[in-house]
Coordinates of C-alpha atoms and ligand atoms in Angstrom, one line a residue:
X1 CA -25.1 -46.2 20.9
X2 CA -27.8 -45.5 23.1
X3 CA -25.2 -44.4 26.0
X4 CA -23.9 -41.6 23.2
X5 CA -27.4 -40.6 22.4
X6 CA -28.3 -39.8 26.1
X7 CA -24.6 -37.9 26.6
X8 CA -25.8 -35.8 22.9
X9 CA -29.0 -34.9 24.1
X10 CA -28.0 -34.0 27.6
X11 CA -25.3 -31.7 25.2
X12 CA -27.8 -30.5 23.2
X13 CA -30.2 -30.0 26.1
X14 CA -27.3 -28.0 27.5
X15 CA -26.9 -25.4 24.9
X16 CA -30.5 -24.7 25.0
X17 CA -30.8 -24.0 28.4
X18 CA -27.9 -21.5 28.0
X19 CA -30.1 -19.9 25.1
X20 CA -27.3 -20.6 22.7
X21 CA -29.1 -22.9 20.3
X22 CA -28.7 -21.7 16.6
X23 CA -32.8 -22.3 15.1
X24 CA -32.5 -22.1 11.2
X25 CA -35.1 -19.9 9.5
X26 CA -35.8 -21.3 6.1
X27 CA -36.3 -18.7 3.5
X28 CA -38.8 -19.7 0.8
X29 CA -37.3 -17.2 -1.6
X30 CA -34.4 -16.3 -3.4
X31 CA -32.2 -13.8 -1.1
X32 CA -32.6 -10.5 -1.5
X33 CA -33.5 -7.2 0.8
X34 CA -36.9 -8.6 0.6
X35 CA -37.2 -12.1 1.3
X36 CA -40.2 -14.5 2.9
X37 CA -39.7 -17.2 5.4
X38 CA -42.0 -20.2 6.1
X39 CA -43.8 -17.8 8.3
X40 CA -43.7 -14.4 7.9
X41 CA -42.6 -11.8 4.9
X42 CA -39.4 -9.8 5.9
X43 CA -36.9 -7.3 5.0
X44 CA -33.6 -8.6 5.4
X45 CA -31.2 -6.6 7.3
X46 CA -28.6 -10.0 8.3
X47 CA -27.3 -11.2 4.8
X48 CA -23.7 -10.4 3.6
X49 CA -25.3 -9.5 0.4
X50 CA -24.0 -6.3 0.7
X51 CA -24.1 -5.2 -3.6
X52 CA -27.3 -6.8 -3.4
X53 CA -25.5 -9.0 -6.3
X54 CA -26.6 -12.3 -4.6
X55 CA -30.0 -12.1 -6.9
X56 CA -28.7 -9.3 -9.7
X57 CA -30.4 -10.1 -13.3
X58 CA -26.9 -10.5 -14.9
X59 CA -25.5 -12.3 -12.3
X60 CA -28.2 -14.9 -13.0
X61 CA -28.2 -14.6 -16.9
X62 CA -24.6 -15.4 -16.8
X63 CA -25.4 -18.6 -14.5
X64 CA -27.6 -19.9 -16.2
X65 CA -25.8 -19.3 -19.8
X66 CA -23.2 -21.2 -18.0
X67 CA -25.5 -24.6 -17.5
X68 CA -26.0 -24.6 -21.0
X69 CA -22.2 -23.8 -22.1
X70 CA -19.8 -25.9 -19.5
X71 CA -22.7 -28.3 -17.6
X72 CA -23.6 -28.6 -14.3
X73 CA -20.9 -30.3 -12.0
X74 CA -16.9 -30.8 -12.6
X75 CA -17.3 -33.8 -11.3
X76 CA -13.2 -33.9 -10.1
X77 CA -10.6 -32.5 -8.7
X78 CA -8.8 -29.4 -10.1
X79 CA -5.4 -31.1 -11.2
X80 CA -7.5 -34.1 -12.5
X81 CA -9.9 -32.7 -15.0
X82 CA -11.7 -30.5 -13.5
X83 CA -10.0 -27.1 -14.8
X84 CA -12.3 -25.6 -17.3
X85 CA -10.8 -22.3 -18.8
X86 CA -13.2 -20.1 -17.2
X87 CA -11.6 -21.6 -14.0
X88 CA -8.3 -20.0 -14.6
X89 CA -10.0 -16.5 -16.1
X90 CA -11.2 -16.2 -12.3
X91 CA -8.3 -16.5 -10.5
X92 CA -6.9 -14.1 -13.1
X93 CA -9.8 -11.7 -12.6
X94 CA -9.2 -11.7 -8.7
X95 CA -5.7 -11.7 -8.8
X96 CA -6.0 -8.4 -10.8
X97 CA -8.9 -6.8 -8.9
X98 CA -6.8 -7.4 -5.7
X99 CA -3.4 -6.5 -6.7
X100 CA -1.4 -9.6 -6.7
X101 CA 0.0 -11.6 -9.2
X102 CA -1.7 -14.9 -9.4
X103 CA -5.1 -16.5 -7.1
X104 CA -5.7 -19.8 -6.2
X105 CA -9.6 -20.9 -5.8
X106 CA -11.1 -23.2 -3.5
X107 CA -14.6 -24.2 -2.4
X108 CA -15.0 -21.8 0.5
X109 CA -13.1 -19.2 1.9
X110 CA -12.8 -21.7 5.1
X111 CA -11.1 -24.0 3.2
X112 CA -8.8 -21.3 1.6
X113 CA -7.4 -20.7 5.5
X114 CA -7.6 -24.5 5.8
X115 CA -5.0 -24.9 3.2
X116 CA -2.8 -21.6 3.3
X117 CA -1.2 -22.1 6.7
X118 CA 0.1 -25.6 6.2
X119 CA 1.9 -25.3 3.0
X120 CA 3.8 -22.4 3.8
X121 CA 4.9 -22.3 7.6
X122 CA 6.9 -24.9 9.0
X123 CA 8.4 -26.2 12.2
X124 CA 11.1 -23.3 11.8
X125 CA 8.0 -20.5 11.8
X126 CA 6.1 -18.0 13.9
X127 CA 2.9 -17.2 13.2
X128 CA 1.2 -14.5 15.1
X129 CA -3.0 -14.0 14.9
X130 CA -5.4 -11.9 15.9
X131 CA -7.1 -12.6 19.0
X132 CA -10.3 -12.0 17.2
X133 CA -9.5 -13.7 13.7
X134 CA -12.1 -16.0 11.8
X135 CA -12.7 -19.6 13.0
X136 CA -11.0 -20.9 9.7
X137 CA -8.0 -18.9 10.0
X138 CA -7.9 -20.4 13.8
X139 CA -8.2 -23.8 12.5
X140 CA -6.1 -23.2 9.2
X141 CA -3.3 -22.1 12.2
X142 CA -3.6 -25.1 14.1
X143 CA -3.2 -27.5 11.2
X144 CA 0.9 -26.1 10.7
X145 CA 3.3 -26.9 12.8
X146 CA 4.5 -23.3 13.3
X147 CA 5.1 -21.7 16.8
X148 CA 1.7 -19.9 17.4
X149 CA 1.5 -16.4 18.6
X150 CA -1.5 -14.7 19.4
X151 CA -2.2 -10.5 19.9
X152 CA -5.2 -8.7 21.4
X153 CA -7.4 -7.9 18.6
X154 CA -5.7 -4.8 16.6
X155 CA -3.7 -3.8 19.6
X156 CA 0.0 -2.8 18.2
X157 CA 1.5 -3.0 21.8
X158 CA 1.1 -6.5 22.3
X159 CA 1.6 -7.0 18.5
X160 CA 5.2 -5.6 18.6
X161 CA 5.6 -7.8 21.9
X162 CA 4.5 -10.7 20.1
X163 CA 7.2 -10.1 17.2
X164 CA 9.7 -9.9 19.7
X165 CA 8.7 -13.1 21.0
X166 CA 8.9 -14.5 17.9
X167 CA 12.3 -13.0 17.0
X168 CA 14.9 -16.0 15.7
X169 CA 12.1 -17.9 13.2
X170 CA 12.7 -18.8 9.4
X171 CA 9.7 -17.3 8.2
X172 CA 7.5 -15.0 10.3
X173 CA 4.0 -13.9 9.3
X174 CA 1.0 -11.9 11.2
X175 CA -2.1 -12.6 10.5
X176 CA -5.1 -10.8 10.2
X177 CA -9.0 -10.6 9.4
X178 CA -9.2 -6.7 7.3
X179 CA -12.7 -6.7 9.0
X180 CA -13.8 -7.9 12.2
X181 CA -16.9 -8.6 11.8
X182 CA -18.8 -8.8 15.0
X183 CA -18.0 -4.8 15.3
X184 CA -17.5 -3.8 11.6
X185 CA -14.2 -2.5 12.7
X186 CA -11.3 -2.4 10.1
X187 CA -7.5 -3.5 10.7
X188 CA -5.0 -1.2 11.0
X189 CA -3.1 -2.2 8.4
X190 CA -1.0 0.3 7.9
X191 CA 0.5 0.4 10.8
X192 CA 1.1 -3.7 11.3
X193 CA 2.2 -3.4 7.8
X194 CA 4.8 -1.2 9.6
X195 CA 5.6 -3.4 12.3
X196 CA 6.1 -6.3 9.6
X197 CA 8.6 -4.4 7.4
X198 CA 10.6 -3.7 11.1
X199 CA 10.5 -7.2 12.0
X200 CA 11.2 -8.4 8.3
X201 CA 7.6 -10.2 9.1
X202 CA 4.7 -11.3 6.1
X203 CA 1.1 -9.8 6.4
X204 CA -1.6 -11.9 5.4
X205 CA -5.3 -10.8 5.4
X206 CA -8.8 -12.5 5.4
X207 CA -10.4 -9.6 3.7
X208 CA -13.8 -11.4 3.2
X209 CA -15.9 -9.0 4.6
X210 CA -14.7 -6.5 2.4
X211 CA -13.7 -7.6 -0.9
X212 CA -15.9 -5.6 -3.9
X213 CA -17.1 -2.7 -1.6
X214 CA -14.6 -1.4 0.9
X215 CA -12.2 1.0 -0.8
X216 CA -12.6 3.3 -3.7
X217 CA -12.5 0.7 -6.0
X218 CA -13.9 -1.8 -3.8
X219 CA -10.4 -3.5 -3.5
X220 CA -11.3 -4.0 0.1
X221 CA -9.4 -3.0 3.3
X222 CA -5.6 -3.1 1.7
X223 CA -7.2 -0.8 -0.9
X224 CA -9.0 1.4 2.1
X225 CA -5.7 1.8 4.3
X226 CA -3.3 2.3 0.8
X227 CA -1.3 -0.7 1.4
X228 CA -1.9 -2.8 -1.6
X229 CA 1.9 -3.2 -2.5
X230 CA 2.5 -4.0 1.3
X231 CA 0.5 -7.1 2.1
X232 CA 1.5 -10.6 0.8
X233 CA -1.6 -13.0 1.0
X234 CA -4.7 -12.0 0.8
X235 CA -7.5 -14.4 1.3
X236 CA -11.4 -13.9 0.4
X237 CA -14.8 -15.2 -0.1
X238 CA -17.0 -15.2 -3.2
X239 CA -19.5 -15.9 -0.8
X240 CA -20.4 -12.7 0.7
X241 CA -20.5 -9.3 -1.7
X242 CA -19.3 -11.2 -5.1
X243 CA -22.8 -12.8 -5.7
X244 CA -23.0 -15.2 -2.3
X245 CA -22.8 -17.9 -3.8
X246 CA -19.6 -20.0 -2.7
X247 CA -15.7 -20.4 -3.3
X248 CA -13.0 -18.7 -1.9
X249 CA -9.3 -17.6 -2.7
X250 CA -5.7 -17.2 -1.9
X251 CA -4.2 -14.0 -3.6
X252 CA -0.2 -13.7 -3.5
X253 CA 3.3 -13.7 -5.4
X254 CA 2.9 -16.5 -8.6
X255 CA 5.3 -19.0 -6.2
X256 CA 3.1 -18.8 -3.5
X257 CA 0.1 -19.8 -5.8
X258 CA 1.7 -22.4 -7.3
X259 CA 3.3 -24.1 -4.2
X260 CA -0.4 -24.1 -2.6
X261 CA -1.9 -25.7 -6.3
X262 CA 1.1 -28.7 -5.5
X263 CA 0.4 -29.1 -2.0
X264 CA -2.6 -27.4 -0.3
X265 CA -4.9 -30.0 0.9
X266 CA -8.3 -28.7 0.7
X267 CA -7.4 -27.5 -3.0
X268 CA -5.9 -31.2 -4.1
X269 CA -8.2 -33.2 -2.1
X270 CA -11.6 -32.0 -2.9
X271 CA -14.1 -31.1 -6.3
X272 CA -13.7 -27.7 -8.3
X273 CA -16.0 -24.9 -7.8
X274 CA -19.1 -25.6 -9.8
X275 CA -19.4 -24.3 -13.1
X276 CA -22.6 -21.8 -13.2
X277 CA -20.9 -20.5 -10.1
X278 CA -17.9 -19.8 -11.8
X279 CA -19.5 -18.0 -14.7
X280 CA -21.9 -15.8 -12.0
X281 CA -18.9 -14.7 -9.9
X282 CA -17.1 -13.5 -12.8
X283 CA -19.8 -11.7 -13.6
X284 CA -20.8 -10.4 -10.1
X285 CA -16.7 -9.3 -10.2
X286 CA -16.8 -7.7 -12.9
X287 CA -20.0 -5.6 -11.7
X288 CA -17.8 -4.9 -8.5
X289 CA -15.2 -3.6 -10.3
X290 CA -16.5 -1.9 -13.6
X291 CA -19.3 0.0 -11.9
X292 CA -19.7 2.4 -9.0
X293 CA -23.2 2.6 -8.2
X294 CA -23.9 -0.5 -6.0
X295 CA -21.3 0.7 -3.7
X296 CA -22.5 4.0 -3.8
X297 CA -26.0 3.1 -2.8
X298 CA -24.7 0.9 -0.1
X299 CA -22.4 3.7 1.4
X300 CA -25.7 6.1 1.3
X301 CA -27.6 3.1 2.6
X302 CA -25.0 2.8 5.5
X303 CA -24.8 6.8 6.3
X304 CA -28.9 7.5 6.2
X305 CA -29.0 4.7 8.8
X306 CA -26.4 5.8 10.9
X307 CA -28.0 9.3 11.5
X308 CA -31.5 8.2 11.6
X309 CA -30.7 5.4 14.0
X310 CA -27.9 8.6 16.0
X311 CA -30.7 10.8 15.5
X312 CA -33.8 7.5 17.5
X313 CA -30.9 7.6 20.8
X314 CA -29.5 4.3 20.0
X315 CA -25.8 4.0 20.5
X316 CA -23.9 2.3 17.4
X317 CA -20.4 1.3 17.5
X318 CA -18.5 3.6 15.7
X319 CA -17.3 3.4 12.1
X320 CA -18.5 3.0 8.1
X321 CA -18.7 -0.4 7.4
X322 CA -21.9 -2.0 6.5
X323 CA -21.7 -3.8 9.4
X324 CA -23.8 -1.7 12.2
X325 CA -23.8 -2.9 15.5
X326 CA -26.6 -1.4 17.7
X327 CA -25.9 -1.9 21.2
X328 CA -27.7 -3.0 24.4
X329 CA -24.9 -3.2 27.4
X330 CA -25.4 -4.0 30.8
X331 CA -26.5 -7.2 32.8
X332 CA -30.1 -7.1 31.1
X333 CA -28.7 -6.1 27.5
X334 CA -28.4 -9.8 26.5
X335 CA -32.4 -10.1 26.8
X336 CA -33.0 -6.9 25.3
X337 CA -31.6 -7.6 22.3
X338 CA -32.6 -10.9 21.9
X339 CA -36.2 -9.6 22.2
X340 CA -36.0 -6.5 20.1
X341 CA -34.9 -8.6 17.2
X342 CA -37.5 -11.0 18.0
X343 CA -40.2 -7.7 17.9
X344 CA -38.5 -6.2 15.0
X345 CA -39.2 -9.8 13.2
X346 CA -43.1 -9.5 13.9
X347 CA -42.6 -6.1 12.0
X348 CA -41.4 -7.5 8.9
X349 CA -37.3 -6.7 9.8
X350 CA -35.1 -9.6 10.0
X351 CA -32.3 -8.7 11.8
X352 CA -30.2 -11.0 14.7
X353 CA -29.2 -10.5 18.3
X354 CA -25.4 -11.6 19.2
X355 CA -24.8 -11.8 23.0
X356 CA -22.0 -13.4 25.2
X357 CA -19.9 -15.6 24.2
X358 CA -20.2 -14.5 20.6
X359 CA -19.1 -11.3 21.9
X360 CA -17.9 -10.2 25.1
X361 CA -20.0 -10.0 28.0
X362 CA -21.9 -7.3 29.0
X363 CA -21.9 -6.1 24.9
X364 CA -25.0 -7.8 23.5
X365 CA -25.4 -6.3 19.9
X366 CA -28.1 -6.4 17.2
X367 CA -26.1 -6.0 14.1
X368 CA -27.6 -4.9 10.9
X369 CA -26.2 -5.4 7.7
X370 CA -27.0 -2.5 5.1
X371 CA -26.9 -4.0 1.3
X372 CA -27.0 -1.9 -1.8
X373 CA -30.4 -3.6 -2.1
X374 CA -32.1 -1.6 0.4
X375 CA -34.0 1.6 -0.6
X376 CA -34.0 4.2 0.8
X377 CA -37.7 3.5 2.2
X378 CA -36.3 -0.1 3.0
X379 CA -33.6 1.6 5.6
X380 CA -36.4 3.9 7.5
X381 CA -38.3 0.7 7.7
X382 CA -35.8 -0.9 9.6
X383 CA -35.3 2.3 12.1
X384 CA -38.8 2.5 12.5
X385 CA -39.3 -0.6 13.1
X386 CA -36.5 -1.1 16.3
X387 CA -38.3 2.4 17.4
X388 CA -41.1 0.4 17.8
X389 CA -39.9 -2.7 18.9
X390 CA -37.8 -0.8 21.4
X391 CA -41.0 0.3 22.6
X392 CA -42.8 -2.8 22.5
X393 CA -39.6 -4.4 25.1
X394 CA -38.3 -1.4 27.4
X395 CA -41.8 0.4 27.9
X396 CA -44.7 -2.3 27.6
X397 CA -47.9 -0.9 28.0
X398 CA -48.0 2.6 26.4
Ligands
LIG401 C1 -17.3 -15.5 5.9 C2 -15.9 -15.6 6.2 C3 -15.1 -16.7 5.9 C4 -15.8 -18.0 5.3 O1 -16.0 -17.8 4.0 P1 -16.7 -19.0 3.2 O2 -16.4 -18.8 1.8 O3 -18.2 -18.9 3.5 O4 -16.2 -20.3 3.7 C5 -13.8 -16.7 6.2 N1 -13.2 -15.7 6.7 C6 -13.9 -14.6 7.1 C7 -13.2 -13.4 7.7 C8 -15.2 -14.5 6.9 O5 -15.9 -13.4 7.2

């Protein structure tokens, strides 16, 4: 033991050095645009709470009925006894808000990627990936036995090259994230939808970062790029814009559903999504579908940013997304970043740095999150405040 503790600290000791250890800030408050931490009060510009539905009154009148009506905990398994109705009314309410004819729900959105990949591709199959896809669609991947091909991130070229590689397999399917979420770029779905129906190939798409806000009916990317009828599995989280709370889901045909309720492991093997959380994500769905005016904050949320930040000289990837990278390149950008965030924080604006290797070298990144929840007063905060901090880093002194 004590030869493994000396080899995990060294480990440990070695991340730090390289500036890559994760520190935790603990909120002491519910999330929200406004939230406090153990040390400081902040505005919150780095949640995934992007229709501010994570701490909505209805969302949390309909958890709480929920304690009272169907308990606490499931305490089993799905295919034991731990269905309630509401369960099923779910996966009916996502499978309708997405476009496909049945959803399966599991605990997280990682385990919904755990469990796809297995269940449906085989010795026989191809599989091709983005190069930038989520860790659990990486690991879901590895877990089959499928050949595994993998194409730059959206780059058509090499994902053409890559279905002519895999030419000859039983099943074929390309996989993709509908938002990567490092740049707050979007697939092109369309046209690898294209490329699919040449090659006679399935599309499947992580659409977490999207689902209840991108598109005009927040649909989410397939919505967005007007391909709903073309894409065969859609996965998602509830864990982001549908009230943050957690659980996840596959979205396909009724065949595909029910083979992955027989034999998808993370479904079978672990406990149901809890029951309050059930109840507040069909409520925080049907907000996302019923009701216009969350996304509409968040998208003028999102613009007013854009142009004041344009408007201050910073340089923003391009796009619409929530997501908003604000970038700092070159060999010192890594530091800057780190630092403004760290200044920005001392003015009340929680936001986080991302340099190499969470992104490629050379492209450190603050990126801000807008949220519906954000006024309009909250948003010139937050550009006022990496003015400053900006300031405060590059020109010390004045
Ligand atoms: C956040 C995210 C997940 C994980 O979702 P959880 O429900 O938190 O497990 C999976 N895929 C993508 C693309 C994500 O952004």
């Amino acid at each position: 033991m004590y030869l493994i503790k000396d080899d995990l600290a060294r480990e440990l000791n070695d991340i730090e050095e390289a500036g890559l250890l994760k520190r935790e800030r603990q909120l002491t408050s519910a999330q929200s645009a406004h939230v406090t931490t153990t040390e400081t009060e902040a505005l919150n510009f780095c949640a995934n709470n992007y229709l501010g539905l994570a701490d909505h009154p209805e969302v949390l009148t309909a958890a709480r009925d929920a304690l009272d009506q169907w308990g606490f905990g499931m305490a089993s398994v799905r295919f034991i006894c731990g269905t309630q109705s509401q369960h099923r009314d779910l996966e009916k309410q996502i499978a309708e808000f997405v476009g496909q004819e049945d959803a399966i729900l599991y605990s997280s959105c990682f385990d919904a990627n755990g469990g796809l990949f297995e269940v449906l591709f085989g010795a026989e199959d191809a599989i091709i990936s983005d190069a930038l896809n989520h860790a659990s669609l990486i690991d879901g991947i590895r877990l089959s036995k499928a050949r595994r091909f993998r194409y730059a991130n959206a780059d058509l070229a090499d994902l053409r090259a890559q279905l002519e590689a895999a030419r000859g397999a039983r099943r074929t399917v390309i996989v993709t994230d509908g938002v990567f979420s490092m740049d707050g770029f979007y697939a092109p779905l369309d046209e690898i939808c294209t490329l699919a129906e040449e090659f006679g190939a399935l599309v499947m798409v992580d659409d977490s970062h999207a689902v209840g806000f991108v598109g005009d009916g927040g649909r989410g990317t397939p919505e967005l790029m007007k391909v709903m009828d073309r894409v065969d599995i859609i996965s998602g989280t509830l864990g982001k814009a549908l009230g943050g709370a957690s659980g996840g889901y596959i979205a396909a045909r009724r065949e595909v559903v029910d083979l992955l309720r027989q034999r998808s492991r993370p479904y079978l093997f672990s406990n149901a999504v809890a029951p309050s959380v059930v109840a507040g994500s069909r409520k925080a769905l049907e907000l996302a579908a019923s009701s216009t005016e969350q996304r509409e904050a968040l998208g003028r949320n999102t613009t007013l940013f854009r142009e004041l930040m344009d408007d201050a000289g910073f340089e923003l990837l391009p796009g619409s997304h929530p997501i908003t990278p604000v970038m700092f390149r070159g060999d010192d950008g890594a530091r800057q970043a780190s630092q403004i965030a760290d200044a920005m924080l001392d003015r009340g604006v929680y936001v986080i740095a991302f340099s190499y290797p969470v992104v490629p070298k050379g492209q450190a990144r603050i990126r801000v999150q807008l949220s519906a929840a954000h006024s309009e007063e909250d948003v010139r905060t937050c550009v006022a405040a990496f003015i400053a901090a900006r300031d405060d880093v590059l020109a010390p002194g004045n």
